[in-house]
PDB file of C-alpha atoms and ligand atoms in Angstrom:
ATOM      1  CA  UNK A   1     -26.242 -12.547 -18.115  1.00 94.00           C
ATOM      2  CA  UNK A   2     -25.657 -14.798 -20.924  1.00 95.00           C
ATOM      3  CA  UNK A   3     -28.447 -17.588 -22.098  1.00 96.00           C
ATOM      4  CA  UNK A   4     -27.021 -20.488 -19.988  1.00 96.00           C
ATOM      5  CA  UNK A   5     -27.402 -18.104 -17.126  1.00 96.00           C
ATOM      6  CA  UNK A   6     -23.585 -17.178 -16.350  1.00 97.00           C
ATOM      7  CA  UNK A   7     -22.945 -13.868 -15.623  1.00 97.00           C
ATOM      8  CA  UNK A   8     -20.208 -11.232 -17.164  1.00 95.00           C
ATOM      9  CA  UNK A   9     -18.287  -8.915 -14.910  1.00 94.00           C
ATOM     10  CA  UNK A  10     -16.890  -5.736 -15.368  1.00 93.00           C
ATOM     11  CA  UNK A  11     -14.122  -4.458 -12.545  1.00 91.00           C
ATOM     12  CA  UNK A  12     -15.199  -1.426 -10.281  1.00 92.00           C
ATOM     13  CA  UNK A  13     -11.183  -0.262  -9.346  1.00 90.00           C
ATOM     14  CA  UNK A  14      -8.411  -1.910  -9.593  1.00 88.00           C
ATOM     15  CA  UNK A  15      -6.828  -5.236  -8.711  1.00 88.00           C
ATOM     16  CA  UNK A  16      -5.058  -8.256 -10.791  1.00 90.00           C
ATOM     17  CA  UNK A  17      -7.165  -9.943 -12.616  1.00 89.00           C
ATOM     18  CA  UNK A  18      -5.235 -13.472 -11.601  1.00 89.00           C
ATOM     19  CA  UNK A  19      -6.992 -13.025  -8.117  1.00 89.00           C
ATOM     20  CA  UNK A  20     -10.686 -13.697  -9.018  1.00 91.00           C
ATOM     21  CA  UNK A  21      -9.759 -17.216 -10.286  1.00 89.00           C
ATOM     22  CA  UNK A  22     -11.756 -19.941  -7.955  1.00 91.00           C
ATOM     23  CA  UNK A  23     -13.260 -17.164  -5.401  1.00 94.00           C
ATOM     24  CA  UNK A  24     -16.087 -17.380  -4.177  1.00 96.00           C
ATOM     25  CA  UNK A  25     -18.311 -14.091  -4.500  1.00 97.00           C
ATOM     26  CA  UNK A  26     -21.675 -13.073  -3.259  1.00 98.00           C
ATOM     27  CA  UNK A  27     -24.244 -11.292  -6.212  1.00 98.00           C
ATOM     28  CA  UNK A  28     -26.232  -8.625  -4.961  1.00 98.00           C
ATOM     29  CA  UNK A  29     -29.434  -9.479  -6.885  1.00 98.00           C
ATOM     30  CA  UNK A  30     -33.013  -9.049  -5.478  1.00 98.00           C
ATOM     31  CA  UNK A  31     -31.159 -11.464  -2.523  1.00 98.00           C
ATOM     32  CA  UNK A  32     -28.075 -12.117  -1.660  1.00 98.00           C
ATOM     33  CA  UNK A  33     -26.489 -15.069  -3.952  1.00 98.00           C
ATOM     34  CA  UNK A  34     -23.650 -17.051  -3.467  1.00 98.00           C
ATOM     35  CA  UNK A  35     -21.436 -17.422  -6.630  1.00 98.00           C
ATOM     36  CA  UNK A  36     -18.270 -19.220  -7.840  1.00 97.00           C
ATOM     37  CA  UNK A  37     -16.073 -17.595 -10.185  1.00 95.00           C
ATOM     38  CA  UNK A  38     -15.423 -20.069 -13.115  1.00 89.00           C
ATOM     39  CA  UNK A  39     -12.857 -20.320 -15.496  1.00 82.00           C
ATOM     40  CA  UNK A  40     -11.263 -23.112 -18.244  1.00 81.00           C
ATOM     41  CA  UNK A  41     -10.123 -26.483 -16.855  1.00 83.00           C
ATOM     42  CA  UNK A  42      -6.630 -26.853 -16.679  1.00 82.00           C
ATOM     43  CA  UNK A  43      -7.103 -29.748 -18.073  1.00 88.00           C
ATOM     44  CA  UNK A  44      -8.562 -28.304 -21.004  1.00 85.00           C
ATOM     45  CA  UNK A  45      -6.572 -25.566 -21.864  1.00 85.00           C
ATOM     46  CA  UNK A  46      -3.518 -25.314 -24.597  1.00 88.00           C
ATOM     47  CA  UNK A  47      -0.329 -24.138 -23.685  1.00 87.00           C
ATOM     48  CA  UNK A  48      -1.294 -21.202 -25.978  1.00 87.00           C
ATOM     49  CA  UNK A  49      -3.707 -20.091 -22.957  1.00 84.00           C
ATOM     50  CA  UNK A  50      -1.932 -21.668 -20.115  1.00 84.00           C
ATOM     51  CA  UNK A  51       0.573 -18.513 -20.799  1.00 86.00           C
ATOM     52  CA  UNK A  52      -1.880 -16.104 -21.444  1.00 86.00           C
ATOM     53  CA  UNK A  53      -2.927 -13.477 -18.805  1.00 85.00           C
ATOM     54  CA  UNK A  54      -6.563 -13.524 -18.150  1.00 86.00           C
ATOM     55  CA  UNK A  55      -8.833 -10.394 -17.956  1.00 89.00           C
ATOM     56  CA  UNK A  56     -11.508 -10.026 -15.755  1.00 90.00           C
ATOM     57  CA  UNK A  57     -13.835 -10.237 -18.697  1.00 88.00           C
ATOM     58  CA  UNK A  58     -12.365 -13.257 -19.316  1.00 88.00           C
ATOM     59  CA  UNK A  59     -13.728 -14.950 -16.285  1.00 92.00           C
ATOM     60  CA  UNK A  60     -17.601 -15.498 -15.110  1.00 95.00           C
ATOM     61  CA  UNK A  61     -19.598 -16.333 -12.268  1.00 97.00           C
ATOM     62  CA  UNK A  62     -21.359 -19.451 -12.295  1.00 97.00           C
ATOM     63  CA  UNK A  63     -24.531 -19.216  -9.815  1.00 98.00           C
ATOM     64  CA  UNK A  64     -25.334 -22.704  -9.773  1.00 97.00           C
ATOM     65  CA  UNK A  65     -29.433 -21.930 -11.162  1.00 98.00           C
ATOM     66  CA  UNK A  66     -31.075 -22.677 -14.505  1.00 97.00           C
ATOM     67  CA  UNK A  67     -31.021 -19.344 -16.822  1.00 97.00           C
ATOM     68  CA  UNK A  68     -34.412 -18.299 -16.286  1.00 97.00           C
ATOM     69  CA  UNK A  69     -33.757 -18.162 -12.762  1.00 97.00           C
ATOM     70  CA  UNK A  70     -30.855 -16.711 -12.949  1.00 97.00           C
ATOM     71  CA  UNK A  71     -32.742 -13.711 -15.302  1.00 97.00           C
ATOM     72  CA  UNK A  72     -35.515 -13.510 -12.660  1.00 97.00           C
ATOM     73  CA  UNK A  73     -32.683 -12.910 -10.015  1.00 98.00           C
ATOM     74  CA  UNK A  74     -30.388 -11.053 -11.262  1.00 98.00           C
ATOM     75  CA  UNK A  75     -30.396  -7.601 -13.250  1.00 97.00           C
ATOM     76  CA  UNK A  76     -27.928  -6.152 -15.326  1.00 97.00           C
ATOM     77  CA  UNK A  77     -25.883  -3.694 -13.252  1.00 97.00           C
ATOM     78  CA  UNK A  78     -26.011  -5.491  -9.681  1.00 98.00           C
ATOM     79  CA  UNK A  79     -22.992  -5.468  -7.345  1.00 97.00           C
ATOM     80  CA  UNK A  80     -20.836  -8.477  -6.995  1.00 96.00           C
ATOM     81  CA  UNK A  81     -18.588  -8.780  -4.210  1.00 96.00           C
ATOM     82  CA  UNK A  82     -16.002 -11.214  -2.910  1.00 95.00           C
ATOM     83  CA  UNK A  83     -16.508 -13.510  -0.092  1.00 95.00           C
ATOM     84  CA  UNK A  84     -14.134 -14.100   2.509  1.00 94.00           C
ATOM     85  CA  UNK A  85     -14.062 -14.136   5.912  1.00 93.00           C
ATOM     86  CA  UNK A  86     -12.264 -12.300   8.331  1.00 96.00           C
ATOM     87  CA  UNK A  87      -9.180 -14.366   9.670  1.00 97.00           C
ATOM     88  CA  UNK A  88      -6.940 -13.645  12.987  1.00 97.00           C
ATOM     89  CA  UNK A  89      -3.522 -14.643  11.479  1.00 97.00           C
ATOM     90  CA  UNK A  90      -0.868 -14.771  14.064  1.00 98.00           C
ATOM     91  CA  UNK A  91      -0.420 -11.068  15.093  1.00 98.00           C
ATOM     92  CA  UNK A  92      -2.284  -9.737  12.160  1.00 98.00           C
ATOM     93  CA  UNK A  93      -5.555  -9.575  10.659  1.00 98.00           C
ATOM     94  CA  UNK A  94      -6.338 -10.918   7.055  1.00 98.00           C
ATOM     95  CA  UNK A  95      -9.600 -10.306   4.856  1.00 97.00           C
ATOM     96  CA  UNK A  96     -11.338  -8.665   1.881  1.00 95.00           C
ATOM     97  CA  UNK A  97     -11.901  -5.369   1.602  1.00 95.00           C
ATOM     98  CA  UNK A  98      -9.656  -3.951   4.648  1.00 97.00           C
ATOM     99  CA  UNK A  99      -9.071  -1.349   2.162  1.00 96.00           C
ATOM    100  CA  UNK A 100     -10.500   0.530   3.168  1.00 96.00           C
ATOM    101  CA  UNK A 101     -12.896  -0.329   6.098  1.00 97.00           C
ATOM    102  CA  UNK A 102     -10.140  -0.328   8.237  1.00 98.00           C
ATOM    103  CA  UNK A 103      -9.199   3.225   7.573  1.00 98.00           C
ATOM    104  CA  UNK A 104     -12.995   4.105   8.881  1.00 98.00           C
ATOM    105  CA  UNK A 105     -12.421   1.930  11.705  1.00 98.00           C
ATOM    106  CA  UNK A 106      -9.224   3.933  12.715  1.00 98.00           C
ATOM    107  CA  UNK A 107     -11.206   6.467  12.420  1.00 98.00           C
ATOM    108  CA  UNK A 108     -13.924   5.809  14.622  1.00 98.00           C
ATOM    109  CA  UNK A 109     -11.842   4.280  17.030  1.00 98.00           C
ATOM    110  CA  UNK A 110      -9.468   7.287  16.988  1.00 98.00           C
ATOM    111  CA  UNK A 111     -12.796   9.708  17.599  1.00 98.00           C
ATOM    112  CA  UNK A 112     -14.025   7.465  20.752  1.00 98.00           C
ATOM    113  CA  UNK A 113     -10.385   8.514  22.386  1.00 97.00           C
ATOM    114  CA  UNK A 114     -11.576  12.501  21.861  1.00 97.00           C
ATOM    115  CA  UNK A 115     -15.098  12.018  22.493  1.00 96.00           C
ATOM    116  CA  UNK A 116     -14.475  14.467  25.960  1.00 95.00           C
ATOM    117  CA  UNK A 117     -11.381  16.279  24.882  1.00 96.00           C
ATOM    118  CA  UNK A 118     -11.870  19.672  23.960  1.00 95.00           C
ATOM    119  CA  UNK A 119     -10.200  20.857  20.717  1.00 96.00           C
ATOM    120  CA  UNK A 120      -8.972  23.547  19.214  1.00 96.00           C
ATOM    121  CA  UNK A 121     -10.624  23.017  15.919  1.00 96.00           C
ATOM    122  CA  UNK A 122     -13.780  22.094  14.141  1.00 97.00           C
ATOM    123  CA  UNK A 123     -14.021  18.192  13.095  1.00 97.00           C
ATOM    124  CA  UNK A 124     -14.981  16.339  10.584  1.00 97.00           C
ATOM    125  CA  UNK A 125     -14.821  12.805  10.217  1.00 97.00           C
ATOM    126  CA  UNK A 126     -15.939  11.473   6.743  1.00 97.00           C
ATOM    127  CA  UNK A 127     -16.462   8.464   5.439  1.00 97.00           C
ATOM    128  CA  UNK A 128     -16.073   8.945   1.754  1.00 97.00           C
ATOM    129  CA  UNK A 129     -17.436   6.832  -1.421  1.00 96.00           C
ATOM    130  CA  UNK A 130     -15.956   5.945  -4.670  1.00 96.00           C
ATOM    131  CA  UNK A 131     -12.403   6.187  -3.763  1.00 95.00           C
ATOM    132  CA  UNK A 132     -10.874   3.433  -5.779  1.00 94.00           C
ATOM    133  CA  UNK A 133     -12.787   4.953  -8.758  1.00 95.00           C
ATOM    134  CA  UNK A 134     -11.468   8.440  -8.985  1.00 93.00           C
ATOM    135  CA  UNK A 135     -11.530  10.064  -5.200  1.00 95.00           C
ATOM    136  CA  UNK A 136     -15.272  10.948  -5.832  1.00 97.00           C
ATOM    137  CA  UNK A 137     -16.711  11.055  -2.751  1.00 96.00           C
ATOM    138  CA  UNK A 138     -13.776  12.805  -0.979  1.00 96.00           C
ATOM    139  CA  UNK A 139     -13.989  15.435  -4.340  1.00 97.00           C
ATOM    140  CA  UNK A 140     -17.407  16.159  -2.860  1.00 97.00           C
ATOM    141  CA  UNK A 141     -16.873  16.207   0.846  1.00 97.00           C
ATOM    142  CA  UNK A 142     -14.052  18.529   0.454  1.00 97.00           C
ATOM    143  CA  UNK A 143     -16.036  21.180  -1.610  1.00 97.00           C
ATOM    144  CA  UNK A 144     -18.134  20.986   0.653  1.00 97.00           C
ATOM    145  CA  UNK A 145     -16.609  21.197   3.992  1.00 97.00           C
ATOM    146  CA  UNK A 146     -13.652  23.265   2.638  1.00 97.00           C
ATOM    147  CA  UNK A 147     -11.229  22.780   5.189  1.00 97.00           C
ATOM    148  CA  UNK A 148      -8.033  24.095   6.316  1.00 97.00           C
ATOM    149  CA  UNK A 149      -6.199  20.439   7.297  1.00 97.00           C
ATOM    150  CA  UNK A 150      -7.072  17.076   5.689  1.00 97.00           C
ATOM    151  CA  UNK A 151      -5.982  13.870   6.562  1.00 98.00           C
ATOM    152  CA  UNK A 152      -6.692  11.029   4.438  1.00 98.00           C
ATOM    153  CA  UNK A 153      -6.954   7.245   6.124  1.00 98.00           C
ATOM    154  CA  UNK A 154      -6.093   4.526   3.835  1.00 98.00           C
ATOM    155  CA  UNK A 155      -4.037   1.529   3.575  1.00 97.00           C
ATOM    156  CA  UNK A 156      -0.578   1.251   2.343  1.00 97.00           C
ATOM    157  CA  UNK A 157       1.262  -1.035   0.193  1.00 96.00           C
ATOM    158  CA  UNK A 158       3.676  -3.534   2.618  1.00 97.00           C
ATOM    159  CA  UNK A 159       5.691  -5.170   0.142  1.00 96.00           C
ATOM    160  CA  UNK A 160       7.730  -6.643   2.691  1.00 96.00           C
ATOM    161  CA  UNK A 161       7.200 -10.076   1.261  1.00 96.00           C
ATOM    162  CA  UNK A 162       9.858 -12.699  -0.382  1.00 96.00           C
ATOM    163  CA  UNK A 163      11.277 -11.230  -3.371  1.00 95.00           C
ATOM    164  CA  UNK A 164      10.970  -7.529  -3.279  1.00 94.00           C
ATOM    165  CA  UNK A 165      14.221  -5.807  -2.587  1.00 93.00           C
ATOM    166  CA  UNK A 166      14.362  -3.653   0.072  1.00 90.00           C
ATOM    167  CA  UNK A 167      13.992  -0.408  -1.403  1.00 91.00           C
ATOM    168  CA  UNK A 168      10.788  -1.780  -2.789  1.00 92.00           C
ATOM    169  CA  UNK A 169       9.072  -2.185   0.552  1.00 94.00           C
ATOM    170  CA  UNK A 170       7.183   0.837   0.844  1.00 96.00           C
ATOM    171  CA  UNK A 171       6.438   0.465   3.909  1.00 97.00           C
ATOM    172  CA  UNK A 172       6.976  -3.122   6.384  1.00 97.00           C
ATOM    173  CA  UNK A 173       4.124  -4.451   8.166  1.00 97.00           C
ATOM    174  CA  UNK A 174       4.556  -4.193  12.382  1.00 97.00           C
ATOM    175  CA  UNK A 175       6.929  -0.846  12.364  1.00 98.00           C
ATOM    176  CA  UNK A 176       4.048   1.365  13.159  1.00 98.00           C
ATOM    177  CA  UNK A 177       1.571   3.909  11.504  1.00 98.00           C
ATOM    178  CA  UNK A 178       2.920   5.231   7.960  1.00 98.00           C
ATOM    179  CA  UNK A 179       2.926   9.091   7.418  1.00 98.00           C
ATOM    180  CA  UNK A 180       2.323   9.713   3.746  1.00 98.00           C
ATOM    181  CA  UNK A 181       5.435  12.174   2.089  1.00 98.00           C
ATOM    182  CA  UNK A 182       3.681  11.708  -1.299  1.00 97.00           C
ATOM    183  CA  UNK A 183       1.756   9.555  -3.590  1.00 96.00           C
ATOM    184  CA  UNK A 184       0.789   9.716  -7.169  1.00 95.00           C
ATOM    185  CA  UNK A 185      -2.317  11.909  -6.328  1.00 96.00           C
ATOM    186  CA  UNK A 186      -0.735  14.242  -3.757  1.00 96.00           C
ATOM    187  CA  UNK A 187       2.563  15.667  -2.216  1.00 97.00           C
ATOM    188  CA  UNK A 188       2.080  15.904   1.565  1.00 98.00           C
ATOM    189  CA  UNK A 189       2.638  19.154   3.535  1.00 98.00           C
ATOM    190  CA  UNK A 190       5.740  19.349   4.390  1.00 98.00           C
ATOM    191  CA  UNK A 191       5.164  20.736   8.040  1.00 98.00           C
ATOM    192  CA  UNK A 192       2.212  18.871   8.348  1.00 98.00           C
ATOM    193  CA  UNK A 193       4.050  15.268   8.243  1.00 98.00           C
ATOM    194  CA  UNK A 194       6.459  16.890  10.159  1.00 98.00           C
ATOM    195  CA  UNK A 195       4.031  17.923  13.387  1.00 98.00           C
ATOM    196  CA  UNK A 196       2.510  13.846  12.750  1.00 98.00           C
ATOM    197  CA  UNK A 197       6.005  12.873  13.474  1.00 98.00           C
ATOM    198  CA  UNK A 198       6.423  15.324  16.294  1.00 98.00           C
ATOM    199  CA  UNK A 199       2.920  14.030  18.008  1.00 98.00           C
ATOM    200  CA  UNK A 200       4.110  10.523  17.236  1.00 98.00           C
ATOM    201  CA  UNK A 201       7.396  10.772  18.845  1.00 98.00           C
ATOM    202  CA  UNK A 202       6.098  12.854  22.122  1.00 98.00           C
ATOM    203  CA  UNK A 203       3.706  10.150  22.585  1.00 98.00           C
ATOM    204  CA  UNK A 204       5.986   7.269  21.934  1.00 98.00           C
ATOM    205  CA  UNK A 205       3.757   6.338  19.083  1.00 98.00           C
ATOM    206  CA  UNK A 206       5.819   3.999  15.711  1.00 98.00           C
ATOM    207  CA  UNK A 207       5.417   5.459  12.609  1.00 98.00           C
ATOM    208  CA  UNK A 208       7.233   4.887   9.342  1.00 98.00           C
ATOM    209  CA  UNK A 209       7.963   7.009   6.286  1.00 97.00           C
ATOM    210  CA  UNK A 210       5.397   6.616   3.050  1.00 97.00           C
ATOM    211  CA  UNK A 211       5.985   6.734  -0.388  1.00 97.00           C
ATOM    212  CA  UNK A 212       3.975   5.386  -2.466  1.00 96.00           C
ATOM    213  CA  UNK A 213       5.129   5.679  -6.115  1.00 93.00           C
ATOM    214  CA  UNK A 214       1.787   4.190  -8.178  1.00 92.00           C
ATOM    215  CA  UNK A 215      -2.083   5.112  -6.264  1.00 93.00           C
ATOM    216  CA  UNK A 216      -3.412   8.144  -4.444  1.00 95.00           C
ATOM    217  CA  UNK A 217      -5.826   8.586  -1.827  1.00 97.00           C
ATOM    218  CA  UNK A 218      -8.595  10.790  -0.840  1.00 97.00           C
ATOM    219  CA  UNK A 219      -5.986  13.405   0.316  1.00 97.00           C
ATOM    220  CA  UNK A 220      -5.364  14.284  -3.313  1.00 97.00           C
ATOM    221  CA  UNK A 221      -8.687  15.365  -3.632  1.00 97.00           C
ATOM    222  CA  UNK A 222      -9.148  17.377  -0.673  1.00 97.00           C
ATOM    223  CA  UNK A 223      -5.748  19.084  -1.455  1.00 95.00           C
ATOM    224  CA  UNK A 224      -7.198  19.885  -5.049  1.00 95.00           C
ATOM    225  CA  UNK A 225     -11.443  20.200  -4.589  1.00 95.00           C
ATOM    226  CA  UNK A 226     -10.716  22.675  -1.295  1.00 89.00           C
ATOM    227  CA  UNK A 227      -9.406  25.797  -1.729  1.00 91.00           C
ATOM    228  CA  UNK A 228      -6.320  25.801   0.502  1.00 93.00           C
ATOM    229  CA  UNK A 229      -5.997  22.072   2.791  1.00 96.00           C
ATOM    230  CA  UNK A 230      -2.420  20.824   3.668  1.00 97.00           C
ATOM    231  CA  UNK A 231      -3.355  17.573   3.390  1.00 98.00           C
ATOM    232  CA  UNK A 232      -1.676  14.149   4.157  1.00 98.00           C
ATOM    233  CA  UNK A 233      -2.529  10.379   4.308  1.00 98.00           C
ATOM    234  CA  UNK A 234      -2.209   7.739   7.439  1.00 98.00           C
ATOM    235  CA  UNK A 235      -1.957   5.157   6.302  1.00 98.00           C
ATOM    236  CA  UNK A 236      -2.122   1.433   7.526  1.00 98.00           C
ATOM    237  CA  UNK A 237       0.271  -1.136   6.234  1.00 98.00           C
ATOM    238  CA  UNK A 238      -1.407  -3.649   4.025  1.00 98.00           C
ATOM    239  CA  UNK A 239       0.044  -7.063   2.360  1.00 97.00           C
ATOM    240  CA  UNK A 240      -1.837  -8.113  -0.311  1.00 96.00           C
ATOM    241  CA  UNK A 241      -3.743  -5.020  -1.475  1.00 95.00           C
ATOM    242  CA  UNK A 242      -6.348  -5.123  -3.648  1.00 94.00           C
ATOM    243  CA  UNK A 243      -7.203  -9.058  -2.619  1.00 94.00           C
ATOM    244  CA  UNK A 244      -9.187 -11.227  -0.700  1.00 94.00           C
ATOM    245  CA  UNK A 245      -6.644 -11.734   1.653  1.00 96.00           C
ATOM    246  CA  UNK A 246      -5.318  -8.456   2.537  1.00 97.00           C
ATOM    247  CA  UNK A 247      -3.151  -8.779   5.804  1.00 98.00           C
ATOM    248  CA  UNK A 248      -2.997  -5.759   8.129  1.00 98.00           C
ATOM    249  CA  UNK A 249      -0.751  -5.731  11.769  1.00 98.00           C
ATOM    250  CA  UNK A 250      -2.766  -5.127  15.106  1.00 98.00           C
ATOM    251  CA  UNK A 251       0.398  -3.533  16.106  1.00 98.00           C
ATOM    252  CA  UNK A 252      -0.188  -0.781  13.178  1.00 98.00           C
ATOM    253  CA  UNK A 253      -3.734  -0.925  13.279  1.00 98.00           C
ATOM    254  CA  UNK A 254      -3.340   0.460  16.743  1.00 98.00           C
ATOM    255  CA  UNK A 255      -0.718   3.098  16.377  1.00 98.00           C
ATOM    256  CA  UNK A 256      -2.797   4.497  13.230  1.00 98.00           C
ATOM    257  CA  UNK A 257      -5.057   5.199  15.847  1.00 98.00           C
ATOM    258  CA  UNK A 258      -3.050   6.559  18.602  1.00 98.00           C
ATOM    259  CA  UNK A 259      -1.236   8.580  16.214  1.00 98.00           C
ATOM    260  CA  UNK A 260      -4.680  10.383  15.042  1.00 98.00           C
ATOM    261  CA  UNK A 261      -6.259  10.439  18.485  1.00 98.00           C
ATOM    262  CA  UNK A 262      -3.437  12.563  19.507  1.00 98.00           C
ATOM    263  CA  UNK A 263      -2.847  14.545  16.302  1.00 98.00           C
ATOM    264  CA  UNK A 264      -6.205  15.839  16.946  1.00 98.00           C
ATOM    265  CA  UNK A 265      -6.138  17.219  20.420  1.00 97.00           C
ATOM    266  CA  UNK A 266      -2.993  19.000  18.768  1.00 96.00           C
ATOM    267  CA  UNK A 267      -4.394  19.965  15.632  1.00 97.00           C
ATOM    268  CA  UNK A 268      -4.537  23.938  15.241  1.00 95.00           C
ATOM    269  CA  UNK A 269      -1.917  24.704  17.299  1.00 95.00           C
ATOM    270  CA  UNK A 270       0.505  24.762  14.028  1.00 95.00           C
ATOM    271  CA  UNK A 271       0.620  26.417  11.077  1.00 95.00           C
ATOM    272  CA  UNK A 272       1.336  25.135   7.941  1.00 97.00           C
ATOM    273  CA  UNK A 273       2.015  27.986   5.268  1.00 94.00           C
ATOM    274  CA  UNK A 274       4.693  26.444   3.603  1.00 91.00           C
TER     275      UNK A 274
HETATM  276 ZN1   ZN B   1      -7.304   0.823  -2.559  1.00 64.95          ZN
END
């Protein structure tokens, strides 16, 4: 909090720094506040910094309040976080922070269509912290629940967007859930993605194959903090990661679900000793 009353930022995970110019944000001080993130004037700037790459210390939010207000509202370590609303957009939904509330939602939606199945194993559904700063949360969880099968629920990259060649798509939003085959933080079971894609084609479910050569998920920590998981990831197709405006298909959305729903009521049945 500097003496005119703007406040610094530091990122918590990862995104491009060229999407916090001109958002709007909310600052999680003793209340909510609404913020602006400010930057130079176009008109002001020399073509010196009209080519340079902004950080995300570069930038500042501007809350509108005198500095002693400001320092009466706001400490030194509180959360800022970007506001957008959710939009319907065509088939597909587009927001802030889908990553990775919608994998929870999958998740939650997936349990409702068990809730009076009877399984053949013991569930857990977690909802982990600190993913996008080092897979904390599922680190714990997994030492903690040490468990024979983990699947991770996270977005996916969907590069299918003008000028990315084909084999730079990832994965292409509307063709169905993604199974992960590996990531930067794990290498999926082998016969694990291969019963997902058995359940998904007995049930007439879409899925498409994942790889996902830069970012890991949570399964990379249960594979490593347990002592013996196969572990893989579902994962939901996402434009625009890392963004306020991260675009997500209702098409994938629901076979993410479908596809776990009925990878549950089959789960234990296989095994995966590679
Ligand atoms: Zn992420």
């Amino acid at each position: 909090i500097d003496d005119k009353g703007f406040l610094r930022i530091i990122p918590v995970g990862g995104f491009d720094p060229r999407t916090l110019m001109a958002q709007k944000v909310v600052v999680h001080g003793k209340r909510d506040l609404a913020g602006v993130i400010g930057s130079k004037p176009v008109h002001l700037q020399s073509e010196e910094e009209k080519k340079k790459q902004l950080k995300v210390t570069d930038y500042f939010v501007d809350l509108g309040l005198p500095a002693d207000k400001v320092k009466r509202l706001v400490s030194v370590g509180d959360p800022i976080t970007w506001h957008r609303d959710f939009t319907e957009l065509g088939d597909c939904y587009s927001s802030k922070a889908f990553d990775d509330r919608i994998g929870v939602y999958v998740m939650l939606e997936a349990l409702k269509k068990v809730k009076s199945k009877s399984l053949q194993v013991e569930l857990y559904a977690v909802a982990t912290v600190q993913e996008e700063v080092g897979v904390r949360g599922a680190t714990t969880s997994a030492i903690g629940l040490d468990p024979d099968i983990g699947i991770a629920i996270d977005i996916t990259l969907a590069n299918d967007v003008p000028g990315a060649a084909d084999h730079e798509q990832i994965t292409r939003l509307g063709e169905g859930a993604a199974v992960k085959i590996m990531d930067s933080l794990s290498i999926s079971n082998p016969r694990l993605v291969k019963h997902l894609k058995d359940v998904a084609k007995r049930n007439k479910i879409k899925v498409q194959d994942e790889i996902l050569p830069r970012g890991g998920t949570d399964a990379g920590a249960i594979q490593r903090a347990g002592s013996k998981a196969a572990v893989t990831t579902i994962s939901i197709p996402t434009r625009y990661g890392h963004s306020t405006v991260e675009t997500i298909h209702k098409r994938d959305v629901a076979a993410c679900i479908d596809l776990l729903a009925a990878y549950i009521l089959e789960a234990g049945t296989k095994s995966y000793v590679l």
